């Protein structure tokens, strides 16, 4: 009888473990039909709520919020262990995979450290307090304390680097090139303007362009929602970008069906500005129209809610992108909606650019946001997103992101690291370059599949 009870207990324990693992896996995958439940959802988005979701920016409460289904987060000794980054090998361009200019990746140059900037920038991101005081009171507040404690759930192979370090920029370009990415979409603020946790970065653009050109990469611009952005100052800023950087060989242009080669601009949080304002700039009859001028371009709007489709049409945008790497967070970021969005874009001659990501975890800066975590599942989440994007036969695909470490969407190399009170997630059992390798594989697949269907839109300049 005792033997039977023991066996029954073992079977029951295994069954409970299986059910628990299954539930955690399903939670992290987040099915397409997921809704936006409290306490976090569309309320985080500007206008929809008075906070912006963009950028992870805050203190990490890893002990309670790390999500134990990610790797290497439990039973840690109180010993500081840091894996030193390996030196990136020199790459022969002739030995690298062919570039895919239809594949874009969002790139951030806002990081800083004492060596190059006199202080840490962004790595010491503060905690973002929840807007509901009843929820906010349950979480500590503070800032991260680099270099061992940074505002990310992962730790970069390059450490808490500076975006001003030329060797870091070159390493980033080399990693993108090895992943068969052709274009980086650079997060951009106007000169002397910065995000609330950073410093101005426009003066880094020349170096980024030069380093990109060395690896035959192209650079397009991801216009951030700087203060008081409107049709008038957008015109001035587009003029500034084209006048200052438009003649650089790495400056990205996209060839239209009519043969015009136009710059492309992603416009983050475009829905904050009223369609009437955008129409002044982006329609031929607008009072400040940029159309058919030396500063004309292809302007890509962020689609969050389904109703934004018609605002985008009224505004005069040339296409849409979905940005968020969290499947189920917004209408636009939900894979199940991409086919209908592509049909809508085809109907109205818009460019559809689905955004794919390797996962999402921003609890280092939003400790209350565990419900939007998406487990990487050793690369499976990324491949599911890429497969969903390819099924729509898109003109372009964007990747969120190369190095948005705050929100855990990076494909940049990450390494295992743990200290006496912190453990970071990593890509084990795979190598630090796992997501670069997966990107390369899917980039090649995309290139091959893309040649099998007829494009309705623009072709990139070769």
Coordinates of C-alpha atoms in Angstrom, one line a residue:
X1 CA 0.0 0.0 0.0
X2 CA 2.8 2.4 0.9
X3 CA 4.5 1.6 -2.4
X4 CA 1.2 2.3 -4.3
X5 CA 0.8 5.7 -2.5
X6 CA 4.4 6.7 -3.3
X7 CA 3.8 5.9 -6.9
X8 CA 0.5 7.8 -6.9
X9 CA 2.2 10.8 -5.4
X10 CA 5.0 10.8 -7.9
X11 CA 2.5 10.5 -10.8
X12 CA 0.4 13.3 -9.4
X13 CA 3.4 15.6 -8.9
X14 CA 4.6 15.0 -12.4
X15 CA 1.1 15.8 -13.7
X16 CA 0.9 19.0 -11.8
X17 CA 4.4 20.0 -13.1
X18 CA 3.3 19.3 -16.6
X19 CA 0.1 21.4 -16.3
X20 CA 2.0 24.3 -14.7
X21 CA 4.6 24.2 -17.5
X22 CA 1.9 24.1 -20.2
X23 CA 0.1 27.1 -18.6
X24 CA 3.3 29.1 -18.4
X25 CA 4.2 28.3 -22.0
X26 CA 0.7 29.4 -23.2
X27 CA 0.9 32.6 -21.2
X28 CA 4.2 33.5 -22.8
X29 CA 3.2 32.7 -26.3
X30 CA 0.0 34.8 -25.9
X31 CA -2.4 33.6 -28.6
X32 CA -3.6 36.0 -31.3
X33 CA -7.0 36.3 -29.7
X34 CA -5.5 37.8 -26.5
X35 CA -7.3 40.8 -25.2
X36 CA -5.9 43.9 -23.6
X37 CA -6.8 43.3 -20.0
X38 CA -6.1 45.4 -16.9
X39 CA -3.8 46.6 -15.6
X40 CA -1.8 47.1 -18.8
X41 CA -2.9 47.5 -22.4
X42 CA -3.7 50.3 -24.8
X43 CA -3.9 52.6 -21.8
X44 CA -0.1 52.8 -22.1
X45 CA -0.2 54.4 -25.5
X46 CA -0.1 58.1 -26.0
X47 CA -3.4 59.8 -26.5
X48 CA -5.1 56.5 -25.7
X49 CA -3.5 57.1 -22.3
X50 CA -1.3 60.0 -21.2
X51 CA 1.8 57.8 -21.1
X52 CA 3.9 56.5 -23.9
X53 CA 4.9 52.9 -24.3
X54 CA 7.9 53.5 -26.4
X55 CA 11.3 52.7 -24.8
X56 CA 11.7 50.7 -21.8
X57 CA 13.0 53.1 -19.2
X58 CA 13.3 52.0 -15.7
X59 CA 14.5 50.1 -12.7
X60 CA 14.6 46.3 -12.8
X61 CA 12.8 44.2 -10.2
X62 CA 14.1 40.9 -11.5
X63 CA 13.6 38.8 -8.4
X64 CA 9.9 38.9 -8.5
X65 CA 9.1 39.7 -12.1
X66 CA 11.6 37.8 -14.2
X67 CA 9.2 35.1 -15.3
X68 CA 10.7 31.8 -14.3
X69 CA 9.9 30.2 -17.7
X70 CA 12.9 32.1 -19.1
X71 CA 16.3 30.4 -18.7
X72 CA 18.6 30.5 -15.8
X73 CA 16.6 32.5 -13.3
X74 CA 16.4 30.4 -10.2
X75 CA 18.6 28.7 -7.6
X76 CA 21.5 31.1 -8.0
X77 CA 24.4 31.4 -5.7
X78 CA 25.2 34.8 -4.2
X79 CA 28.4 35.2 -6.3
X80 CA 29.0 37.7 -9.0
X81 CA 29.7 36.1 -12.3
X82 CA 30.2 38.0 -15.6
X83 CA 31.0 36.5 -18.9
X84 CA 33.3 38.8 -20.8
X85 CA 32.4 39.5 -24.3
X86 CA 34.4 37.8 -27.0
X87 CA 36.1 39.9 -29.5
X88 CA 34.2 40.1 -32.7
X89 CA 36.1 38.5 -35.6
X90 CA 37.0 40.6 -38.6
X91 CA 34.6 39.7 -41.5
X92 CA 35.4 39.5 -45.1
X93 CA 32.5 41.2 -47.0
X94 CA 32.9 38.7 -49.8
X95 CA 32.2 35.8 -47.4
X96 CA 29.1 37.4 -45.9
X97 CA 25.5 36.6 -47.0
X98 CA 23.9 38.8 -49.6
X99 CA 22.2 41.9 -48.2
X100 CA 18.5 42.1 -48.1
X101 CA 17.3 45.7 -48.5
X102 CA 13.8 44.6 -48.0
X103 CA 14.6 43.7 -44.4
X104 CA 14.8 46.7 -42.0
X105 CA 15.8 46.7 -38.3
X106 CA 15.0 49.4 -35.7
X107 CA 18.3 50.8 -34.2
X108 CA 18.8 52.9 -31.1
X109 CA 21.9 55.2 -30.5
X110 CA 20.9 56.6 -27.1
X111 CA 23.2 54.6 -24.8
X112 CA 26.1 56.1 -22.9
X113 CA 28.8 55.4 -20.4
X114 CA 31.3 57.4 -18.4
X115 CA 34.2 56.7 -20.7
X116 CA 32.6 58.3 -23.7
X117 CA 29.8 60.4 -22.3
X118 CA 30.9 61.3 -18.8
X119 CA 28.0 59.4 -17.3
X120 CA 25.7 56.4 -17.9
X121 CA 22.8 57.1 -20.2
X122 CA 19.8 54.9 -20.6
X123 CA 21.5 51.9 -18.9
X124 CA 20.5 53.7 -15.6
X125 CA 16.9 54.0 -16.7
X126 CA 14.4 54.9 -13.9
X127 CA 11.4 52.8 -12.9
X128 CA 8.3 53.9 -14.8
X129 CA 5.5 54.3 -12.2
X130 CA 2.1 52.8 -12.9
X131 CA -0.5 55.5 -13.5
X132 CA -2.9 53.8 -11.0
X133 CA -1.7 54.7 -7.4
X134 CA -3.2 51.5 -6.1
X135 CA -1.0 49.5 -8.3
X136 CA 2.1 51.8 -8.2
X137 CA 2.3 51.5 -4.4
X138 CA 3.0 47.8 -4.7
X139 CA 6.3 48.4 -6.5
X140 CA 9.6 50.0 -5.4
X141 CA 11.0 53.0 -7.2
X142 CA 14.5 54.0 -8.2
X143 CA 17.1 53.8 -10.9
X144 CA 19.4 51.2 -12.2
X145 CA 23.0 51.3 -11.2
X146 CA 25.3 50.3 -14.1
X147 CA 27.5 48.6 -15.0
X148 CA 26.3 45.5 -13.2
X149 CA 22.7 46.7 -12.8
X150 CA 21.2 48.0 -16.0
X151 CA 17.7 48.7 -17.3
X152 CA 17.3 45.5 -19.1
X153 CA 16.4 41.9 -18.5
X154 CA 19.3 40.8 -20.7
X155 CA 22.9 41.8 -20.7
X156 CA 24.8 42.9 -23.8
X157 CA 27.9 41.1 -24.9
X158 CA 29.5 44.5 -25.3
X159 CA 28.6 45.5 -21.8
X160 CA 27.0 48.8 -20.8
X161 CA 28.4 50.4 -24.0
X162 CA 28.3 53.9 -25.4
X163 CA 26.6 54.5 -28.7
X164 CA 29.4 57.1 -29.3
X165 CA 32.1 54.4 -29.2
X166 CA 33.2 54.0 -32.9
X167 CA 34.1 50.4 -32.2
X168 CA 30.6 49.6 -30.8
X169 CA 29.0 51.2 -33.9
X170 CA 31.2 49.1 -36.2
X171 CA 30.5 45.9 -34.3
X172 CA 26.8 46.6 -34.6
X173 CA 27.1 47.1 -38.3
X174 CA 29.1 43.9 -38.6
X175 CA 26.4 42.0 -36.7
X176 CA 23.7 43.4 -38.9
X177 CA 25.6 42.6 -42.0
X178 CA 26.2 39.1 -40.9
X179 CA 22.5 38.7 -40.3
X180 CA 21.7 39.7 -43.9
X181 CA 19.9 42.9 -42.8
X182 CA 20.2 45.6 -45.5
X183 CA 18.7 48.7 -43.8
X184 CA 18.8 50.0 -40.2
X185 CA 16.0 52.4 -39.2
X186 CA 17.7 54.9 -36.9
X187 CA 15.8 56.3 -34.0
X188 CA 16.0 60.1 -34.6
X189 CA 15.3 63.3 -32.7
X190 CA 16.0 66.7 -34.1
X191 CA 19.3 68.4 -33.2
X192 CA 19.5 69.4 -29.6
X193 CA 16.4 67.4 -28.8
X194 CA 16.3 64.0 -26.9
X195 CA 14.0 61.6 -25.2
X196 CA 13.3 62.1 -21.6
X197 CA 16.0 59.8 -20.4
X198 CA 18.7 60.5 -22.9
X199 CA 20.9 63.1 -24.6
X200 CA 20.8 64.5 -28.2
X201 CA 22.1 62.0 -30.7
X202 CA 21.8 63.7 -34.1
X203 CA 25.5 64.4 -34.0
X204 CA 26.1 60.6 -34.2
X205 CA 24.4 60.3 -37.6
X206 CA 27.5 61.0 -39.7
X207 CA 29.5 58.3 -37.9
X208 CA 26.6 55.8 -38.2
X209 CA 26.3 56.5 -41.9
X210 CA 30.0 56.1 -42.5
X211 CA 30.2 52.8 -40.5
X212 CA 27.0 51.5 -42.3
X213 CA 28.5 52.3 -45.7
X214 CA 31.6 50.3 -44.8
X215 CA 29.4 47.2 -44.7
X216 CA 27.2 48.3 -47.6
X217 CA 24.3 48.9 -45.3
X218 CA 21.7 51.7 -45.7
X219 CA 20.2 54.0 -43.1
X220 CA 16.7 55.3 -43.0
X221 CA 15.1 57.4 -40.2
X222 CA 12.6 56.5 -37.5
X223 CA 11.2 59.9 -36.5
X224 CA 10.4 59.9 -32.7
X225 CA 7.5 61.8 -31.1
X226 CA 9.5 64.8 -30.1
X227 CA 7.7 67.6 -28.2
X228 CA 5.1 69.5 -30.2
X229 CA 5.7 67.6 -33.4
X230 CA 3.5 68.9 -36.1
X231 CA 3.3 69.5 -39.9
X232 CA 5.3 72.6 -39.8
X233 CA 8.3 71.4 -37.8
X234 CA 8.1 68.0 -39.5
X235 CA 8.6 69.8 -42.9
X236 CA 11.7 71.6 -41.5
X237 CA 13.1 68.4 -40.0
X238 CA 12.6 66.4 -43.1
X239 CA 14.3 69.2 -45.0
X240 CA 17.2 69.1 -42.5
X241 CA 17.7 65.4 -42.8
X242 CA 17.7 65.4 -46.6
X243 CA 19.9 68.5 -46.9
X244 CA 22.4 67.2 -44.4
X245 CA 22.5 63.5 -45.0
X246 CA 20.8 62.9 -48.3
X247 CA 24.0 62.8 -50.4
X248 CA 25.7 60.2 -48.3
X249 CA 26.0 56.9 -50.1
X250 CA 24.5 55.0 -47.1
X251 CA 21.3 57.2 -47.1
X252 CA 18.4 54.9 -48.0
X253 CA 16.0 55.5 -50.9
X254 CA 13.2 53.4 -52.2
X255 CA 12.4 53.2 -55.9
X256 CA 8.8 53.7 -56.7
X257 CA 6.9 52.2 -59.7
X258 CA 7.3 55.4 -61.5
X259 CA 11.0 55.2 -61.1
X260 CA 11.4 57.9 -58.4
X261 CA 13.9 57.1 -55.7
X262 CA 12.5 58.5 -52.5
X263 CA 13.7 58.6 -48.9
X264 CA 11.7 56.6 -46.4
X265 CA 10.7 57.8 -43.0
X266 CA 9.0 55.7 -40.2
X267 CA 6.9 58.0 -38.0
X268 CA 6.6 56.6 -34.5
X269 CA 3.3 57.4 -32.7
X270 CA 2.0 59.1 -35.8
X271 CA -1.6 58.9 -34.5
X272 CA -0.9 61.5 -31.8
X273 CA -1.1 64.2 -34.5
X274 CA -4.5 64.8 -36.1
X275 CA -5.0 63.6 -39.7
X276 CA -5.8 67.2 -40.7
X277 CA -2.3 68.3 -39.6
X278 CA -0.6 65.4 -41.5
X279 CA -2.7 66.1 -44.6
X280 CA -1.2 69.6 -44.7
X281 CA 2.2 68.0 -45.1
X282 CA 1.5 64.7 -46.9
X283 CA -1.2 65.5 -49.5
X284 CA -0.6 67.3 -52.8
X285 CA -3.3 69.9 -51.9
X286 CA -1.9 70.5 -48.3
X287 CA -1.0 74.0 -47.2
X288 CA 2.6 72.8 -46.4
X289 CA 2.7 70.0 -48.9
X290 CA 6.0 68.2 -49.2
X291 CA 4.8 66.3 -52.3
X292 CA 6.5 66.7 -55.6
X293 CA 9.2 68.8 -53.9
X294 CA 12.9 68.0 -53.4
X295 CA 11.9 66.8 -49.9
X296 CA 9.2 64.4 -50.9
X297 CA 9.5 60.9 -49.4
X298 CA 7.7 57.8 -48.4
X299 CA 6.1 58.3 -44.9
X300 CA 5.2 55.2 -42.9
X301 CA 2.6 55.6 -40.1
X302 CA 2.4 53.4 -37.0
X303 CA -0.9 51.5 -36.9
X304 CA -2.0 50.6 -33.4
X305 CA -5.8 50.4 -33.5
X306 CA -7.9 49.2 -36.5
X307 CA -9.6 52.5 -36.8
X308 CA -6.2 54.1 -37.5
X309 CA -6.4 52.7 -41.0
X310 CA -8.7 55.4 -42.1
X311 CA -6.9 58.2 -40.3
X312 CA -3.7 57.1 -42.1
X313 CA -5.5 57.3 -45.4
X314 CA -6.9 60.8 -44.7
X315 CA -3.4 61.9 -43.5
X316 CA -1.7 61.1 -46.8
X317 CA 0.8 58.5 -45.5
X318 CA 2.4 56.1 -47.9
X319 CA 2.3 53.0 -45.8
X320 CA 1.9 51.4 -42.3
X321 CA 4.1 49.5 -39.9
X322 CA 3.2 47.8 -36.7
X323 CA 6.3 48.2 -34.5
X324 CA 5.4 46.3 -31.3
X325 CA 7.0 42.9 -30.8
X326 CA 4.2 41.7 -28.5
X327 CA 1.7 39.6 -30.4
X328 CA -1.7 40.4 -29.1
X329 CA -0.8 43.8 -27.5
X330 CA -2.4 46.0 -30.3
X331 CA -4.5 45.3 -33.3
X332 CA -1.5 46.1 -35.5
X333 CA 0.9 43.9 -33.6
X334 CA -1.4 40.9 -33.6
X335 CA -0.3 38.4 -36.3
X336 CA -3.8 37.3 -37.0
X337 CA -4.7 40.7 -38.4
X338 CA -1.8 41.0 -40.8
X339 CA -3.5 39.4 -43.7
X340 CA -6.4 41.8 -43.6
X341 CA -4.1 44.8 -43.1
X342 CA -2.2 43.7 -46.2
X343 CA -5.4 43.5 -48.2
X344 CA -6.3 47.0 -47.0
X345 CA -2.9 48.4 -48.0
X346 CA -3.2 46.7 -51.4
X347 CA -6.6 48.2 -51.9
X348 CA -5.4 51.8 -51.2
X349 CA -1.9 51.5 -52.7
X350 CA -0.1 51.6 -49.3
X351 CA 3.0 49.8 -48.3
X352 CA 2.5 47.2 -45.6
X353 CA 5.5 46.6 -43.3
X354 CA 4.8 44.1 -40.5
X355 CA 7.1 44.3 -37.6
X356 CA 8.5 41.1 -36.1
X357 CA 10.4 40.6 -32.8
X358 CA 12.2 37.9 -30.9
X359 CA 10.2 38.4 -27.7
X360 CA 9.3 41.0 -25.2
X361 CA 10.1 41.7 -21.5
X362 CA 10.2 45.2 -20.0
X363 CA 9.8 44.3 -16.3
X364 CA 13.2 45.9 -15.7
X365 CA 11.6 49.2 -16.3
X366 CA 7.8 48.4 -16.0
X367 CA 7.8 45.8 -13.2
X368 CA 4.0 45.8 -13.3
X369 CA 3.8 44.8 -16.9
X370 CA 4.3 41.0 -16.7
X371 CA 1.2 40.2 -18.7
X372 CA 2.8 41.5 -21.9
X373 CA 6.0 39.5 -21.6
X374 CA 6.5 37.1 -24.5
X375 CA 8.9 34.3 -23.9
X376 CA 11.5 33.8 -26.7
X377 CA 11.2 30.0 -26.4
X378 CA 14.7 29.6 -27.7
X379 CA 13.9 31.4 -30.9
X380 CA 10.5 29.9 -31.7
X381 CA 8.6 33.0 -31.0
X382 CA 10.7 34.9 -33.5
X383 CA 10.3 32.3 -36.2
X384 CA 6.6 32.2 -35.7
X385 CA 6.4 36.0 -36.2
X386 CA 8.7 35.8 -39.3
X387 CA 6.6 33.0 -40.8
X388 CA 3.4 35.0 -40.2
X389 CA 4.9 38.1 -41.9
X390 CA 6.1 36.1 -44.9
X391 CA 2.6 34.7 -45.4
X392 CA 1.3 38.2 -46.2
X393 CA 3.8 38.6 -49.1
X394 CA 4.9 42.0 -47.7
X395 CA 7.0 44.5 -49.7
X396 CA 9.2 45.0 -46.6
X397 CA 9.6 43.5 -43.2
X398 CA 10.8 45.4 -40.1
X399 CA 12.5 43.9 -37.0
X400 CA 11.8 45.2 -33.5
X401 CA 14.6 45.6 -32.7
X402 CA 18.4 45.4 -33.0
X403 CA 19.1 46.9 -29.6
X404 CA 16.0 48.1 -27.6
X405 CA 17.4 46.5 -24.5
X406 CA 14.8 48.1 -22.1
X407 CA 12.0 46.2 -23.7
X408 CA 13.9 43.0 -24.3
X409 CA 13.3 43.0 -28.1
X410 CA 17.0 43.0 -29.1
X411 CA 18.6 40.6 -31.6
X412 CA 22.0 42.0 -30.6
X413 CA 24.3 39.5 -28.9
X414 CA 23.6 38.9 -25.2
X415 CA 25.6 37.0 -22.7
X416 CA 24.9 35.2 -19.4
X417 CA 25.6 37.4 -16.3
X418 CA 24.7 37.2 -12.7
X419 CA 25.8 39.2 -9.6
X420 CA 25.1 38.8 -5.9
X421 CA 21.6 40.1 -6.3
X422 CA 20.8 40.1 -10.0
X423 CA 20.5 37.5 -12.7
X424 CA 20.0 38.3 -16.4
X425 CA 18.3 36.3 -19.0
X426 CA 20.3 35.0 -21.9
X427 CA 20.0 32.9 -25.1
X428 CA 21.3 29.6 -23.7
X429 CA 21.5 26.8 -24.6
X430 CA 22.3 28.6 -27.8
X431 CA 25.2 31.0 -28.5
X432 CA 25.0 34.8 -28.1
X433 CA 24.5 35.2 -31.8
X434 CA 21.4 33.0 -32.0
X435 CA 19.0 35.8 -33.2
X436 CA 21.5 37.1 -35.8
X437 CA 21.7 33.5 -37.2
X438 CA 17.9 33.1 -37.2
X439 CA 17.6 36.5 -38.9
X440 CA 20.1 35.5 -41.6
X441 CA 18.2 32.3 -42.2
X442 CA 14.8 34.0 -42.6
X443 CA 16.3 36.9 -44.6
X444 CA 17.5 34.4 -47.2
X445 CA 14.1 32.6 -47.1
X446 CA 12.3 36.0 -47.5
X447 CA 14.5 36.9 -50.5
X448 CA 13.8 33.7 -52.3
X449 CA 10.0 33.7 -51.6
X450 CA 9.8 37.4 -52.5
X451 CA 10.9 36.7 -56.0
X452 CA 8.0 34.3 -56.5
X453 CA 5.3 36.9 -56.2
X454 CA 4.6 40.1 -58.0
X455 CA 5.2 43.4 -56.1
X456 CA 2.5 46.0 -56.2
X457 CA 4.8 48.6 -54.7
X458 CA 8.3 50.0 -54.7
X459 CA 11.6 48.4 -55.3
X460 CA 14.6 49.4 -53.3
X461 CA 17.5 51.1 -55.0
X462 CA 20.2 48.5 -55.7

